[in-house]
């Protein structure tokens, strides 16, 4: 199915690492991604809590005006593994 040129995305979902990793390039890329999402006036849905690259993407998008929705399955939230 081909995309129609007059339709634009309004939402984007991002799932990224819950750690920062060993390379600062990942941190920079996560922040750049969040900024790009906001610049394109997209809403962000992300699968994560309050840590790592997911946090960086969401914060960068939010502070620049994007609506941000964090989705955490109940089973994972109960474990406390995704939030500080």
PDB file of N, CA and C in Angstrom, residues 2-50:
ATOM      1  N   UNK A   2       0.687   2.112  -0.929  1.00  0.00           N
ATOM      2  CA  UNK A   2       1.504   3.315  -1.044  1.00  0.00           C
ATOM      3  C   UNK A   2       0.944   4.424  -0.169  1.00  0.00           C
ATOM      4  N   UNK A   3       1.836   5.211   0.402  1.00  0.00           N
ATOM      5  CA  UNK A   3       1.419   6.341   1.234  1.00  0.00           C
ATOM      6  C   UNK A   3       0.944   7.481   0.351  1.00  0.00           C
ATOM      7  N   UNK A   4      -0.066   8.177   0.804  1.00  0.00           N
ATOM      8  CA  UNK A   4      -0.543   9.334   0.052  1.00  0.00           C
ATOM      9  C   UNK A   4       0.256  10.555   0.484  1.00  0.00           C
ATOM     10  N   UNK A   5       0.657  11.391  -0.461  1.00  0.00           N
ATOM     11  CA  UNK A   5       1.537  12.502  -0.143  1.00  0.00           C
ATOM     12  C   UNK A   5       0.906  13.574   0.740  1.00  0.00           C
ATOM     13  N   UNK A   6      -0.427  13.673   0.799  1.00  0.00           N
ATOM     14  CA  UNK A   6      -1.041  14.734   1.578  1.00  0.00           C
ATOM     15  C   UNK A   6      -1.300  14.341   3.035  1.00  0.00           C
ATOM     16  N   UNK A   7      -0.993  13.114   3.406  1.00  0.00           N
ATOM     17  CA  UNK A   7      -1.170  12.679   4.794  1.00  0.00           C
ATOM     18  C   UNK A   7       0.154  12.819   5.532  1.00  0.00           C
ATOM     19  N   UNK A   8       0.047  13.278   6.764  1.00  0.00           N
ATOM     20  CA  UNK A   8       1.243  13.423   7.583  1.00  0.00           C
ATOM     21  C   UNK A   8       1.023  12.708   8.906  1.00  0.00           C
ATOM     22  N   UNK A   9       2.093  12.210   9.463  1.00  0.00           N
ATOM     23  CA  UNK A   9       2.027  11.593  10.775  1.00  0.00           C
ATOM     24  C   UNK A   9       1.789  12.672  11.828  1.00  0.00           C
ATOM     25  N   UNK A  10       1.030  12.331  12.855  1.00  0.00           N
ATOM     26  CA  UNK A  10       0.834  13.228  13.983  1.00  0.00           C
ATOM     27  C   UNK A  10       1.450  12.666  15.246  1.00  0.00           C
ATOM     28  N   UNK A  11       1.612  11.362  15.286  1.00  0.00           N
ATOM     29  CA  UNK A  11       2.161  10.685  16.459  1.00  0.00           C
ATOM     30  C   UNK A  11       3.314   9.801  16.027  1.00  0.00           C
ATOM     31  N   UNK A  12       4.240   9.630  16.944  1.00  0.00           N
ATOM     32  CA  UNK A  12       5.335   8.707  16.707  1.00  0.00           C
ATOM     33  C   UNK A  12       5.598   7.952  18.006  1.00  0.00           C
ATOM     34  N   UNK A  13       5.896   6.682  17.868  1.00  0.00           N
ATOM     35  CA  UNK A  13       6.200   5.846  19.029  1.00  0.00           C
ATOM     36  C   UNK A  13       7.676   5.475  18.978  1.00  0.00           C
ATOM     37  N   UNK A  14       8.354   5.651  20.095  1.00  0.00           N
ATOM     38  CA  UNK A  14       9.777   5.360  20.177  1.00  0.00           C
ATOM     39  C   UNK A  14      10.028   4.417  21.350  1.00  0.00           C
ATOM     40  N   UNK A  15      10.773   3.382  21.092  1.00  0.00           N
ATOM     41  CA  UNK A  15      11.223   2.493  22.160  1.00  0.00           C
ATOM     42  C   UNK A  15      12.733   2.440  22.064  1.00  0.00           C
ATOM     43  N   UNK A  16      13.380   2.871  23.122  1.00  0.00           N
ATOM     44  CA  UNK A  16      14.840   2.894  23.112  1.00  0.00           C
ATOM     45  C   UNK A  16      15.356   2.316  24.419  1.00  0.00           C
ATOM     46  N   UNK A  17      16.649   2.302  24.553  1.00  0.00           N
ATOM     47  CA  UNK A  17      17.270   1.686  25.707  1.00  0.00           C
ATOM     48  C   UNK A  17      16.958   2.385  27.019  1.00  0.00           C
ATOM     49  N   UNK A  18      16.939   1.608  28.080  1.00  0.00           N
ATOM     50  CA  UNK A  18      16.686   2.153  29.403  1.00  0.00           C
ATOM     51  C   UNK A  18      17.985   2.432  30.145  1.00  0.00           C
ATOM     52  N   UNK A  19      19.087   2.331  29.427  1.00  0.00           N
ATOM     53  CA  UNK A  19      20.398   2.706  29.945  1.00  0.00           C
ATOM     54  C   UNK A  19      21.003   3.697  28.962  1.00  0.00           C
ATOM     55  N   UNK A  20      22.027   4.390  29.386  1.00  0.00           N
ATOM     56  CA  UNK A  20      22.685   5.345  28.500  1.00  0.00           C
ATOM     57  C   UNK A  20      23.667   4.674  27.552  1.00  0.00           C
ATOM     58  N   UNK A  21      24.116   3.504  27.883  1.00  0.00           N
ATOM     59  CA  UNK A  21      25.083   2.833  27.042  1.00  0.00           C
ATOM     60  C   UNK A  21      26.484   3.365  27.265  1.00  0.00           C
ATOM     61  N   UNK A  22      27.407   2.850  26.495  1.00  0.00           N
ATOM     62  CA  UNK A  22      28.814   3.195  26.668  1.00  0.00           C
ATOM     63  C   UNK A  22      29.261   4.356  25.784  1.00  0.00           C
ATOM     64  N   UNK A  23      28.447   4.727  24.825  1.00  0.00           N
ATOM     65  CA  UNK A  23      28.873   5.708  23.834  1.00  0.00           C
ATOM     66  C   UNK A  23      28.070   7.000  23.953  1.00  0.00           C
ATOM     67  N   UNK A  24      28.773   8.106  24.075  1.00  0.00           N
ATOM     68  CA  UNK A  24      28.094   9.397  24.214  1.00  0.00           C
ATOM     69  C   UNK A  24      27.297   9.748  22.952  1.00  0.00           C
ATOM     70  N   UNK A  25      27.637   9.131  21.827  1.00  0.00           N
ATOM     71  CA  UNK A  25      26.903   9.383  20.593  1.00  0.00           C
ATOM     72  C   UNK A  25      25.437   8.966  20.729  1.00  0.00           C
ATOM     73  N   UNK A  26      25.177   7.926  21.526  1.00  0.00           N
ATOM     74  CA  UNK A  26      23.800   7.479  21.740  1.00  0.00           C
ATOM     75  C   UNK A  26      23.012   8.520  22.518  1.00  0.00           C
ATOM     76  N   UNK A  27      23.649   9.119  23.497  1.00  0.00           N
ATOM     77  CA  UNK A  27      23.007  10.170  24.282  1.00  0.00           C
ATOM     78  C   UNK A  27      22.680  11.357  23.381  1.00  0.00           C
ATOM     79  N   UNK A  28      23.633  11.773  22.586  1.00  0.00           N
ATOM     80  CA  UNK A  28      23.423  12.896  21.675  1.00  0.00           C
ATOM     81  C   UNK A  28      22.329  12.591  20.649  1.00  0.00           C
ATOM     82  N   UNK A  29      22.320  11.372  20.137  1.00  0.00           N
ATOM     83  CA  UNK A  29      21.302  10.981  19.156  1.00  0.00           C
ATOM     84  C   UNK A  29      19.911  10.959  19.776  1.00  0.00           C
ATOM     85  N   UNK A  30      19.797  10.519  21.017  1.00  0.00           N
ATOM     86  CA  UNK A  30      18.501  10.490  21.698  1.00  0.00           C
ATOM     87  C   UNK A  30      17.956  11.907  21.881  1.00  0.00           C
ATOM     88  N   UNK A  31      18.813  12.817  22.293  1.00  0.00           N
ATOM     89  CA  UNK A  31      18.400  14.214  22.470  1.00  0.00           C
ATOM     90  C   UNK A  31      18.023  14.828  21.133  1.00  0.00           C
ATOM     91  N   UNK A  32      18.815  14.566  20.104  1.00  0.00           N
ATOM     92  CA  UNK A  32      18.506  15.077  18.762  1.00  0.00           C
ATOM     93  C   UNK A  32      17.172  14.531  18.252  1.00  0.00           C
ATOM     94  N   UNK A  33      16.900  13.271  18.525  1.00  0.00           N
ATOM     95  CA  UNK A  33      15.635  12.677  18.109  1.00  0.00           C
ATOM     96  C   UNK A  33      14.463  13.383  18.789  1.00  0.00           C
ATOM     97  N   UNK A  34      14.570  13.622  20.087  1.00  0.00           N
ATOM     98  CA  UNK A  34      13.512  14.339  20.798  1.00  0.00           C
ATOM     99  C   UNK A  34      13.295  15.732  20.241  1.00  0.00           C
ATOM    100  N   UNK A  35      14.373  16.421  19.944  1.00  0.00           N
ATOM    101  CA  UNK A  35      14.266  17.766  19.351  1.00  0.00           C
ATOM    102  C   UNK A  35      13.589  17.712  17.984  1.00  0.00           C
ATOM    103  N   UNK A  36      13.960  16.737  17.172  1.00  0.00           N
ATOM    104  CA  UNK A  36      13.369  16.604  15.832  1.00  0.00           C
ATOM    105  C   UNK A  36      11.882  16.304  15.901  1.00  0.00           C
ATOM    106  N   UNK A  37      11.502  15.487  16.864  1.00  0.00           N
ATOM    107  CA  UNK A  37      10.082  15.171  17.040  1.00  0.00           C
ATOM    108  C   UNK A  37       9.306  16.447  17.333  1.00  0.00           C
ATOM    109  N   UNK A  38       9.827  17.263  18.235  1.00  0.00           N
ATOM    110  CA  UNK A  38       9.155  18.513  18.582  1.00  0.00           C
ATOM    111  C   UNK A  38       9.140  19.491  17.413  1.00  0.00           C
ATOM    112  N   UNK A  39      10.250  19.600  16.695  1.00  0.00           N
ATOM    113  CA  UNK A  39      10.317  20.513  15.551  1.00  0.00           C
ATOM    114  C   UNK A  39       9.291  20.160  14.485  1.00  0.00           C
ATOM    115  N   UNK A  40       8.989  18.881  14.352  1.00  0.00           N
ATOM    116  CA  UNK A  40       8.008  18.422  13.362  1.00  0.00           C
ATOM    117  C   UNK A  40       6.581  18.426  13.911  1.00  0.00           C
ATOM    118  N   UNK A  41       6.449  18.937  15.140  1.00  0.00           N
ATOM    119  CA  UNK A  41       5.155  19.050  15.812  1.00  0.00           C
ATOM    120  C   UNK A  41       4.438  17.709  15.933  1.00  0.00           C
ATOM    121  N   UNK A  42       5.220  16.683  16.261  1.00  0.00           N
ATOM    122  CA  UNK A  42       4.675  15.351  16.478  1.00  0.00           C
ATOM    123  C   UNK A  42       4.441  15.126  17.961  1.00  0.00           C
ATOM    124  N   UNK A  43       3.521  14.234  18.273  1.00  0.00           N
ATOM    125  CA  UNK A  43       3.293  13.789  19.642  1.00  0.00           C
ATOM    126  C   UNK A  43       4.098  12.508  19.828  1.00  0.00           C
ATOM    127  N   UNK A  44       4.692  12.364  20.987  1.00  0.00           N
ATOM    128  CA  UNK A  44       5.547  11.214  21.264  1.00  0.00           C
ATOM    129  C   UNK A  44       4.844  10.239  22.199  1.00  0.00           C
ATOM    130  N   UNK A  45       4.857   8.982  21.826  1.00  0.00           N
ATOM    131  CA  UNK A  45       4.468   7.888  22.709  1.00  0.00           C
ATOM    132  C   UNK A  45       5.719   7.044  22.865  1.00  0.00           C
ATOM    133  N   UNK A  46       6.068   6.749  24.100  1.00  0.00           N
ATOM    134  CA  UNK A  46       7.279   5.967  24.291  1.00  0.00           C
ATOM    135  C   UNK A  46       7.057   4.916  25.355  1.00  0.00           C
ATOM    136  N   UNK A  47       7.778   3.844  25.225  1.00  0.00           N
ATOM    137  CA  UNK A  47       7.607   2.735  26.141  1.00  0.00           C
ATOM    138  C   UNK A  47       8.647   2.771  27.226  1.00  0.00           C
ATOM    139  N   UNK A  48       8.429   3.588  28.186  1.00  0.00           N
ATOM    140  CA  UNK A  48       9.453   3.612  29.193  1.00  0.00           C
ATOM    141  C   UNK A  48       9.126   4.423  30.396  1.00  0.00           C
ATOM    142  N   UNK A  49      10.019   4.371  31.269  1.00  0.00           N
ATOM    143  CA  UNK A  49       9.877   5.066  32.523  1.00  0.00           C
ATOM    144  C   UNK A  49      10.753   6.282  32.577  1.00  0.00           C
ATOM    145  N   UNK A  50      11.500   6.345  33.603  1.00  0.00           N
ATOM    146  CA  UNK A  50      12.222   7.549  33.953  1.00  0.00           C
ATOM    147  C   UNK A  50      13.726   7.393  33.884  1.00  0.00           C
TER     148      UNK A  50
END
